[in-house]
Coordinates of C-alpha atoms and ligand atoms in Angstrom, one line a residue:
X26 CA 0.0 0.0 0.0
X27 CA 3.1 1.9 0.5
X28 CA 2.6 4.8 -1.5
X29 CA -0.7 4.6 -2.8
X30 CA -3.6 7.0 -3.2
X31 CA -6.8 6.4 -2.1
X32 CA -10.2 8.6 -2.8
X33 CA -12.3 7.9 -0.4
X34 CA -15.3 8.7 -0.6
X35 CA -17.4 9.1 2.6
X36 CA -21.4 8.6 2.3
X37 CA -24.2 9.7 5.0
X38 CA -24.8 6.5 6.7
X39 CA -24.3 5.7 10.4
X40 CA -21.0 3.2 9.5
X41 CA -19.4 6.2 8.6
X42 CA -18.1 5.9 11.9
X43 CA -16.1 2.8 10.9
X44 CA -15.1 4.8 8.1
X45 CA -12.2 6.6 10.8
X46 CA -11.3 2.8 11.8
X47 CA -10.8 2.9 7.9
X48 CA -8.1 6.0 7.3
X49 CA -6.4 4.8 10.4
X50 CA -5.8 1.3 9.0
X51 CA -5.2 2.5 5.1
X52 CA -2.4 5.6 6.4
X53 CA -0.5 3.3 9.0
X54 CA -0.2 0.7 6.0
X55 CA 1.3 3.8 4.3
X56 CA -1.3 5.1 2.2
X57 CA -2.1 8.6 1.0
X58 CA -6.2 9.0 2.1
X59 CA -7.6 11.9 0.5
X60 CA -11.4 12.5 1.7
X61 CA -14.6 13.3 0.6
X62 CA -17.7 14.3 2.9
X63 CA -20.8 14.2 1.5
X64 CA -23.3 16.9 2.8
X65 CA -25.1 13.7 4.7
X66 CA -21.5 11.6 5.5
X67 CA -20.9 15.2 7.5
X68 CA -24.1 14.8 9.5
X69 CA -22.5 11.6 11.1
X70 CA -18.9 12.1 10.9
X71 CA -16.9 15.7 11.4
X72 CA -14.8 17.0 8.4
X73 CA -12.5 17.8 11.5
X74 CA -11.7 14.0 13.0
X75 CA -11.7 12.5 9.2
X76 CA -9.1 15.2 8.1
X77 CA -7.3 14.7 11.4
X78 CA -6.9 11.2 10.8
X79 CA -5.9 11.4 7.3
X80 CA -3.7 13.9 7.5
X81 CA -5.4 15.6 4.7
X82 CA -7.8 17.8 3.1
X83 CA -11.4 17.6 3.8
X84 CA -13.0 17.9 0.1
X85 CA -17.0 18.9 0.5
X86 CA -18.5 21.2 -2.2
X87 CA -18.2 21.1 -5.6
X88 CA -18.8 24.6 -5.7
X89 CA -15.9 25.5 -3.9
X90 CA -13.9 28.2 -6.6
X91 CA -10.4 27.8 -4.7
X92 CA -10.6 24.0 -4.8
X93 CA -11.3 24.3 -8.7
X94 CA -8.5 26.4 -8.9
X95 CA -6.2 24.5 -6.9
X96 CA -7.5 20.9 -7.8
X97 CA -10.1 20.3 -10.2
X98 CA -12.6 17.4 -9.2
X99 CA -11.8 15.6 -12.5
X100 CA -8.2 16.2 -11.7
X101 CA -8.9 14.6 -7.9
X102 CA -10.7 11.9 -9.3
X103 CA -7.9 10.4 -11.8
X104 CA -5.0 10.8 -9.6
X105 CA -5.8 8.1 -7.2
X106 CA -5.1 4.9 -7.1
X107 CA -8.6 3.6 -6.4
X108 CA -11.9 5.6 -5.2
X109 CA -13.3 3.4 -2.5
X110 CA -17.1 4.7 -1.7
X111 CA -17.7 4.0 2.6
X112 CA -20.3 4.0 3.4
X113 CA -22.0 3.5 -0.2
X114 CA -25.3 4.0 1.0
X115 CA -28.2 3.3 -1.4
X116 CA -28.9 7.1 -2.5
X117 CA -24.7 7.1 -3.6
X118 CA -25.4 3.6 -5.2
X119 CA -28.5 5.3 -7.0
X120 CA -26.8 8.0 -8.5
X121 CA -23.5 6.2 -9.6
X122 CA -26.1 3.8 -11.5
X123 CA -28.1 6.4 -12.8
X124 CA -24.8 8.6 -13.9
X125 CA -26.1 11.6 -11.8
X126 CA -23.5 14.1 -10.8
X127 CA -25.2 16.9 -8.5
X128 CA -22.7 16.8 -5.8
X129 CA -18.9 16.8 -5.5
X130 CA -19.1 13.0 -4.9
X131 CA -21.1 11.8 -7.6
X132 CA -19.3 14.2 -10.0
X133 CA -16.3 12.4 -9.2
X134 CA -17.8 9.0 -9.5
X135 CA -18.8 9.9 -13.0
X136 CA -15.8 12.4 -13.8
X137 CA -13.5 9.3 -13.2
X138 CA -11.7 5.9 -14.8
X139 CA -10.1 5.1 -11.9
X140 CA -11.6 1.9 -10.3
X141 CA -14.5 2.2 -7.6
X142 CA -14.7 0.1 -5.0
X143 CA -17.9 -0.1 -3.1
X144 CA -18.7 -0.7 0.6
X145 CA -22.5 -0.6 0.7
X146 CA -24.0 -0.2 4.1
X147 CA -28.0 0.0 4.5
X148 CA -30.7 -1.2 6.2
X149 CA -31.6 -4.5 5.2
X150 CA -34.8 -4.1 2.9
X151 CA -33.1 -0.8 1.6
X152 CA -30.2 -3.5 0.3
X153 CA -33.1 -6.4 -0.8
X154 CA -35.1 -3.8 -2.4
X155 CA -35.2 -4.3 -6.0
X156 CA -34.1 -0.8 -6.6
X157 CA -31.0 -1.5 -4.9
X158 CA -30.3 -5.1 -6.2
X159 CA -30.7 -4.0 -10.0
X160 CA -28.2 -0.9 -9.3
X161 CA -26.4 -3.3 -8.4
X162 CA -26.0 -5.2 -11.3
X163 CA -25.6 -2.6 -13.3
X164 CA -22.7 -0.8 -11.1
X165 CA -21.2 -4.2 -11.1
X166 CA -21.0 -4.2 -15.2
X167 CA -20.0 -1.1 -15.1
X168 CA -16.6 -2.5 -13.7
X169 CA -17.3 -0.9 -9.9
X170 CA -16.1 -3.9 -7.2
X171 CA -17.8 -4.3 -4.4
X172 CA -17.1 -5.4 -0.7
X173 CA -19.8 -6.9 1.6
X174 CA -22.7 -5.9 3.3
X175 CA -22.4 -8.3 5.9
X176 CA -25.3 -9.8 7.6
X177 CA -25.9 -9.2 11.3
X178 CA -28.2 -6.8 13.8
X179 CA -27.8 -3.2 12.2
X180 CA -27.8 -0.1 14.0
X181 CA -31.9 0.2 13.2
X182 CA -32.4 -2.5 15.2
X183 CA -33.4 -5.1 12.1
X184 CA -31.2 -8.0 11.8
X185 CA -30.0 -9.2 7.6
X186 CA -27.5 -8.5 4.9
X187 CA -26.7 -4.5 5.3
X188 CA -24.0 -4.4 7.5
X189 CA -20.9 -2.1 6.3
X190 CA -18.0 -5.0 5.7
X191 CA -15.4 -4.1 8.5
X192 CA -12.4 -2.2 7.8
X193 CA -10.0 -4.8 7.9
X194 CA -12.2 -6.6 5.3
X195 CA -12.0 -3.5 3.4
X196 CA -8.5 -3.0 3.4
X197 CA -8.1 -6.4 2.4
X198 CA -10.3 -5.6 -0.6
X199 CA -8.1 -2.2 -1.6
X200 CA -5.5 -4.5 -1.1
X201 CA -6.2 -7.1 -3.7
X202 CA -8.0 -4.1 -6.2
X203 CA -4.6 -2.0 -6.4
X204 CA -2.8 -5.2 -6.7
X205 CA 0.2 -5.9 -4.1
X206 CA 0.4 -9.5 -4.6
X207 CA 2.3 -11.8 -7.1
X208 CA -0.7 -10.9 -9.6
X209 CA -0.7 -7.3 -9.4
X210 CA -1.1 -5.8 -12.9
X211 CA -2.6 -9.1 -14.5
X212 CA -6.0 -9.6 -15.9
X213 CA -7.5 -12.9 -15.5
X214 CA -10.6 -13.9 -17.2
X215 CA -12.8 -16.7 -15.3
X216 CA -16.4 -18.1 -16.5
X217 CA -18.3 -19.7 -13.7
X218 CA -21.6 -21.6 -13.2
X219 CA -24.2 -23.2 -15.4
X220 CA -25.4 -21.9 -18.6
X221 CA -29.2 -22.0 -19.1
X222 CA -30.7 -22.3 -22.5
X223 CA -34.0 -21.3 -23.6
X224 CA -37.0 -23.3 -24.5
X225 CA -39.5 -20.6 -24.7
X226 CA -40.0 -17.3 -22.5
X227 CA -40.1 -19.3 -18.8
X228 CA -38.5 -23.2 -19.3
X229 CA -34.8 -23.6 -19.9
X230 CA -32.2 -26.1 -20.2
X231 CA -30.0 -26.3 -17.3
X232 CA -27.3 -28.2 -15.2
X233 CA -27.0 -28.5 -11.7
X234 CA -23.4 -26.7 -11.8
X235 CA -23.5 -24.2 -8.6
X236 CA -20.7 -22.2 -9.5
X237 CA -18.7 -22.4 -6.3
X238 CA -15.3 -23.9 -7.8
X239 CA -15.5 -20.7 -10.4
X240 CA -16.2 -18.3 -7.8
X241 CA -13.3 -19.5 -5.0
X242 CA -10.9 -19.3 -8.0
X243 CA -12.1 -15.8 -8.6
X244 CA -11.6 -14.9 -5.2
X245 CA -8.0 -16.6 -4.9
X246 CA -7.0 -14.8 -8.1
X247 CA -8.2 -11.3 -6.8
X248 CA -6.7 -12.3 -3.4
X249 CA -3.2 -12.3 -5.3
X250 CA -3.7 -8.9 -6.5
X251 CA -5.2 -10.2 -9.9
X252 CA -7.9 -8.2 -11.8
X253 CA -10.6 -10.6 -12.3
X254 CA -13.6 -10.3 -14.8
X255 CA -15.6 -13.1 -13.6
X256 CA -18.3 -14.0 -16.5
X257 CA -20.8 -15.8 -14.4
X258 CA -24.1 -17.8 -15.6
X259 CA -26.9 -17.7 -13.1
X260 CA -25.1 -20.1 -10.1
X261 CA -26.4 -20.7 -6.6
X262 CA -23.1 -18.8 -5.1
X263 CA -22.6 -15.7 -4.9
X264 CA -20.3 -14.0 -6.7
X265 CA -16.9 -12.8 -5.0
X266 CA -15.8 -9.5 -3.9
X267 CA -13.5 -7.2 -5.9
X268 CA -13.9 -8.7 -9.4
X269 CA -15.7 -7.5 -11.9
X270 CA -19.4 -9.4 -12.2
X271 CA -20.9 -10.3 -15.7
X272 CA -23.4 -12.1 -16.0
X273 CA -24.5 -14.2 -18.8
X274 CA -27.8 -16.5 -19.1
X275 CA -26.6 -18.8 -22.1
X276 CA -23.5 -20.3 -23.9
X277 CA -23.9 -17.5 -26.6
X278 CA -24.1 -14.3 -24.3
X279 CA -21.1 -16.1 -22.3
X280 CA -18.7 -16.4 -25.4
X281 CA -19.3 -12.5 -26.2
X282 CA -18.9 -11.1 -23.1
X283 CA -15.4 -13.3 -22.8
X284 CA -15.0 -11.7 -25.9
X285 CA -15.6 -8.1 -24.9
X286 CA -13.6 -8.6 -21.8
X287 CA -10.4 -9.8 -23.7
X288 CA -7.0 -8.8 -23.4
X289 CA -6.2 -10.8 -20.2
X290 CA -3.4 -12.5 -19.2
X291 CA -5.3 -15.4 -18.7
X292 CA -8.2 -17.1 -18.8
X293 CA -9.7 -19.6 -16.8
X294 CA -13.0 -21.9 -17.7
X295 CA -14.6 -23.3 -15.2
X296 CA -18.5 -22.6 -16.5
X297 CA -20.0 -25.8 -17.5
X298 CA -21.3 -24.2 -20.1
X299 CA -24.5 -26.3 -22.1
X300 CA -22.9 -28.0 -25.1
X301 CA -26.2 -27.8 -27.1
X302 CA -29.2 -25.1 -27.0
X303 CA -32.6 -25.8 -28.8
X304 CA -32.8 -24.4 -32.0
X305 CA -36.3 -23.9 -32.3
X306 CA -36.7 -22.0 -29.0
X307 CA -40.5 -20.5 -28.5
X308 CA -41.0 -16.9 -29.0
X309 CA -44.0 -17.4 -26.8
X310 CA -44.8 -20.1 -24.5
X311 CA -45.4 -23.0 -25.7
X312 CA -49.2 -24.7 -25.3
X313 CA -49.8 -27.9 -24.6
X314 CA -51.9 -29.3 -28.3
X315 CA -54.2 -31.5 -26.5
X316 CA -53.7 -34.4 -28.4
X317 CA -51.2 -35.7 -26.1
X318 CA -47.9 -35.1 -28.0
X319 CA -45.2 -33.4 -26.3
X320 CA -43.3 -31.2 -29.0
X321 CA -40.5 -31.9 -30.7
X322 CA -37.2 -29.9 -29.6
X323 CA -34.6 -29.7 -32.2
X324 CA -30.8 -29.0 -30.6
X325 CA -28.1 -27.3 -32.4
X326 CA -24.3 -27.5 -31.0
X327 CA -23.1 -24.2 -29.2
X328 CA -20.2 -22.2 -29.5
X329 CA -17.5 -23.9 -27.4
X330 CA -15.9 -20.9 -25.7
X331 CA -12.7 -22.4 -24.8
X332 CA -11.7 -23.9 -27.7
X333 CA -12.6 -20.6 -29.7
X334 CA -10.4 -18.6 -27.0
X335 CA -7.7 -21.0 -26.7
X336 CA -7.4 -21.1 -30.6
X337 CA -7.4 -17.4 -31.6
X338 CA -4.3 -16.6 -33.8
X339 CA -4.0 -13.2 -32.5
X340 CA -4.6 -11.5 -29.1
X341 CA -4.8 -15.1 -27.1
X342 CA -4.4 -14.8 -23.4
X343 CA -1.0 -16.3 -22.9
X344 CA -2.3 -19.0 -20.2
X345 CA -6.0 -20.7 -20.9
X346 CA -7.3 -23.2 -18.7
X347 CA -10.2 -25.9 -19.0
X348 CA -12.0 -27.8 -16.8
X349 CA -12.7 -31.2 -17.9
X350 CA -15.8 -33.0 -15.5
X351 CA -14.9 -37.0 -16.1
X352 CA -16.9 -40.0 -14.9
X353 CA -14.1 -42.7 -16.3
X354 CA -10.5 -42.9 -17.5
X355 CA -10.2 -39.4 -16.0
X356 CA -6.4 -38.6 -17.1
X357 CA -7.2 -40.0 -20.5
X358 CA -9.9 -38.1 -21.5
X359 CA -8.8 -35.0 -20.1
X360 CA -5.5 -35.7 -21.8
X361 CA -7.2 -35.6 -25.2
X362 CA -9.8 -32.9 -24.3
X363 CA -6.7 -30.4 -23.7
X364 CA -5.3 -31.4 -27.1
X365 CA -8.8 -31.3 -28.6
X366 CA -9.6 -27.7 -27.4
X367 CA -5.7 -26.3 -27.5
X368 CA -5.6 -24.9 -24.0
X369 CA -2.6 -25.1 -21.6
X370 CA -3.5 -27.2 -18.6
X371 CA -6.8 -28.9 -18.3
X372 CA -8.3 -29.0 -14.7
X373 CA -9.9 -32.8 -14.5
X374 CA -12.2 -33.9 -11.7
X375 CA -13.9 -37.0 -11.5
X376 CA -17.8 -36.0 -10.9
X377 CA -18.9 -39.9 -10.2
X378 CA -22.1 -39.3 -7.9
X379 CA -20.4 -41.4 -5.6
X380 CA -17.4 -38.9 -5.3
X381 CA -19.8 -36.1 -3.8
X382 CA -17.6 -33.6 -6.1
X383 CA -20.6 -31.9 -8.4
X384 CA -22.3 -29.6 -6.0
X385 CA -19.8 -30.3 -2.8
X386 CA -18.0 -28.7 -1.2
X387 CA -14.0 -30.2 -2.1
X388 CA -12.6 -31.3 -5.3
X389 CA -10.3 -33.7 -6.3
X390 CA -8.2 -32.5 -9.3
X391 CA -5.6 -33.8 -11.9
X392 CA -3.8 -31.0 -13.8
X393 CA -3.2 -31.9 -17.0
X394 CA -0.1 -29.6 -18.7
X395 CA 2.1 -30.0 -21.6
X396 CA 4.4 -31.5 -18.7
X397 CA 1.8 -34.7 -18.0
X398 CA -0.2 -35.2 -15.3
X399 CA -0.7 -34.1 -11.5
X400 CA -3.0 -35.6 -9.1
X401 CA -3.7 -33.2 -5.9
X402 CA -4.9 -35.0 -3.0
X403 CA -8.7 -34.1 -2.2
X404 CA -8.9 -31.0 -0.3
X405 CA -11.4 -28.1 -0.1
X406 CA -12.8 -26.4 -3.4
X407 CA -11.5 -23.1 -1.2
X408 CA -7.8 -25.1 -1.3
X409 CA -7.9 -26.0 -4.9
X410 CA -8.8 -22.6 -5.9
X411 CA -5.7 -21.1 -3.8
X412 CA -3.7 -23.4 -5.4
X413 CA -4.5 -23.0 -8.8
X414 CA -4.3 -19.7 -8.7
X415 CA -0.5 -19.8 -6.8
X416 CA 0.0 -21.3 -10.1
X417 CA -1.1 -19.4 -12.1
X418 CA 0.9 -16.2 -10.3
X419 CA 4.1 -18.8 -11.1
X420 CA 3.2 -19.5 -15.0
X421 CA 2.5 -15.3 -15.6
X422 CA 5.4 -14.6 -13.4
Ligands
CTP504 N1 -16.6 -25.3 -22.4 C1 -16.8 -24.1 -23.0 N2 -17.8 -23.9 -23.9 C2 -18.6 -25.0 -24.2 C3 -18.4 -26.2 -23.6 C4 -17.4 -26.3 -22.6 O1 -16.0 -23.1 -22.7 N3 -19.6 -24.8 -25.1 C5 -15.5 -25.4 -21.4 C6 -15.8 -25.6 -20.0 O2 -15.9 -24.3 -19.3 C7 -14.7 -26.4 -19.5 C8 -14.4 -27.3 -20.6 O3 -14.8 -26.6 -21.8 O4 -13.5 -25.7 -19.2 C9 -15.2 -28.6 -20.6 O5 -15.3 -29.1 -21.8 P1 -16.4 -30.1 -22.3 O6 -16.0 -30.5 -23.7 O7 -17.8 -29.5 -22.1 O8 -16.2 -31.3 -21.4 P2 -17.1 -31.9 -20.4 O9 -18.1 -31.0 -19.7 O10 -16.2 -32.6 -19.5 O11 -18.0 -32.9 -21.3 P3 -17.6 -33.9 -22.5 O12 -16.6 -34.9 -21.9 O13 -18.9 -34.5 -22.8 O14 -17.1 -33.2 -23.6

């Protein structure tokens, strides 16, 4: 952290008062905090203890004509490091989402193309209301990471997710988003969880993937300062903090937005991704005929996004990585899938129900790489995700 700058941007919620736990932790780490007060973070925290503790200038009003003269706010916006938003209350959330800019804050937010890092804190149906959760989404494409809520009793005496993620949590998450580890600098590309492909307006075709090896792999990778676009179809797990969210429905929309989020370092595959989709998908529901037929789906094959990534001639991440789920001769089929497809290693777990693998919680995994074949003893998915991504750091090193 030595060395780094830090907007932070302080929003009118009651954990703005952890916010002060926050400057403490980010200066003695070596950081250079420069503030923000929103007209309601001021009504819960005093320009004089935050400025006190960063050892800084208070920025409040947009309007202010020295400030303009001295530091413009597009100027303050683009020399940090990283904006962190604490508390990101739902209004802040709101406007980012909505690209208002009516206050210094949210002029910065929108003024800016540094990363944002948000650390929402709300009461609980404020954070499930669908206002909130779809401003979510949509800060989350927009590239903004985000750290917690946690769940617990709130200061409004209701109890659910809404808490402000503590400032260690948060300094872990500034950690991995300006990249201090081994993968600081390098993008890695993951694709998580199940695809699901349409039949008509409301059935699909589905797997019972839930997305959690993906999404511990994201989180390892971020962990070692990576910057992770994790392309995610709709999986039981959440996603991770501090990487970038997309989400996909099917095989199609997963392959463009890999697409769009290329160059990376690397890319990892771990979606299991439906290998057909029904080509004569319903417009409009489909009707049952009465005379007792069921109708006939037709499938056509779909884009197979790791072999199309893995192949490209130009502008191919230099390290792409497959999963291969295997009932039998595990090291044999996974051994010809990675020749088959043309990526690097090949992840292989055996998925026999009687393994408990598909929808556990461990994994037992062979790497497959130009330099044969490693078996890892069984261990968490957590574990395999840590490791993978150590080596990962050691193949981009
Ligand atoms: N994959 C993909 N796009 C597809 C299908 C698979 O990117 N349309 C990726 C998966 O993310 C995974 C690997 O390819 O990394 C799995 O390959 P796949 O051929 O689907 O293997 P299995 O699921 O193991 O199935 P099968 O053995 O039947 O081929």
């Amino acid at each position: 952290m030595l060395g780094k700058r830090i907007l932070l941007i302080i929003g009118g919620g009651i954990a703005a008062y952890k916010t002060l736990d926050l400057i403490r932790r980010l200066t003695e780490r070596g950081a250079a905090v420069t503030p923000v007060l929103t007209k309601a973070g001021a009504e819960f925290v005093t320009p004089l203890s935050v400025s006190a503790l960063a050892g800084a200038k208070v920025h409040t009003d947009l309007f202010d004509l020295t400030d303009e003269a001295e530091m413009g706010h597009i100027q303050l916006s683009r020399v940090a490091d990283l904006i962190v938003v604490a508390p990101a209350t739902a209004d802040l959330m709101a406007k980012m989402a909505s690209g208002r800019a009516d206050d210094l804050a949210s002029t910065l937010l929108l003024a800016t193309d540094t990363r944002v890092l948000l650390a929402p804190a709300m009461n609980v149906r404020m954070w499930n209301h669908p206002a909130t959760q779809r401003n979510l989404v949509t800060l989350h494409s927009d590239g903004a990471l985000v750290v917690g809520p946690n769940e617990g009793a709130m200061a409004c005496g209701e109890f659910g997710p809404g808490r402000m993620a503590e400032p260690l949590e948060i300094v872990a998450a500034i950690e991995a988003a300006i990249g201090s580890g081994p993968l600081a600098d390098r993008h890695v590309l993951v694709t998580s969880g199940p695809t699901h492909e349409p039949i008509d307006p409301v059935r699909y075709i589905a797997n019972r993937s839930s997305g959690a090896q993906g999404t511990a792999l994201a989180a390892a990778l971020a962990a070692l300062g990576a910057r992770v676009t994790f392309v995610t179809g709709p999986a039981t797990v959440l996603p991770p903090d501090g990487v970038k969210v997309v989400r996909v429905e099917t095989a199609r929309e997963m392959l463009a937005a890999v697409q769009a989020a290329l160059p990376a370092d690397a890319a990892v595959f771990a979606a299991a991704v439906a290998d057909w989709r029904v080509a004569n998908a319903a417009g409009s529901k489909m009707k049952k005929d009465g005379t007792g037929r069921p109708p006939a789906l037709e499938f056509t094959e779909n884009p197979d996004i790791l072999a199309t990534i893995a192949q490209m001639t130009a502008g191919r991440p230099r390290l792409v990585v497959g999963f291969a789920a295997e009932t039998d001769d595990v090291i044999d089929h996974a051994t010809a899938k990675r020749a088959r497809k043309g990526c690097d290693w090949i992840v292989a777990n055996d998925v026999r129900p009687e393994t408990g693998i598909m929808g556990g919680a461990e994994n037992a995994v062979t790497v497959i790489s130009a330099d044969g074949a490693e078996s890892w003893p069984r261990m968490s998915k957590d574990q395999v995700a840590r490791k993978l991504a150590a080596r990962i750091a050691e193949a981009l090193a």
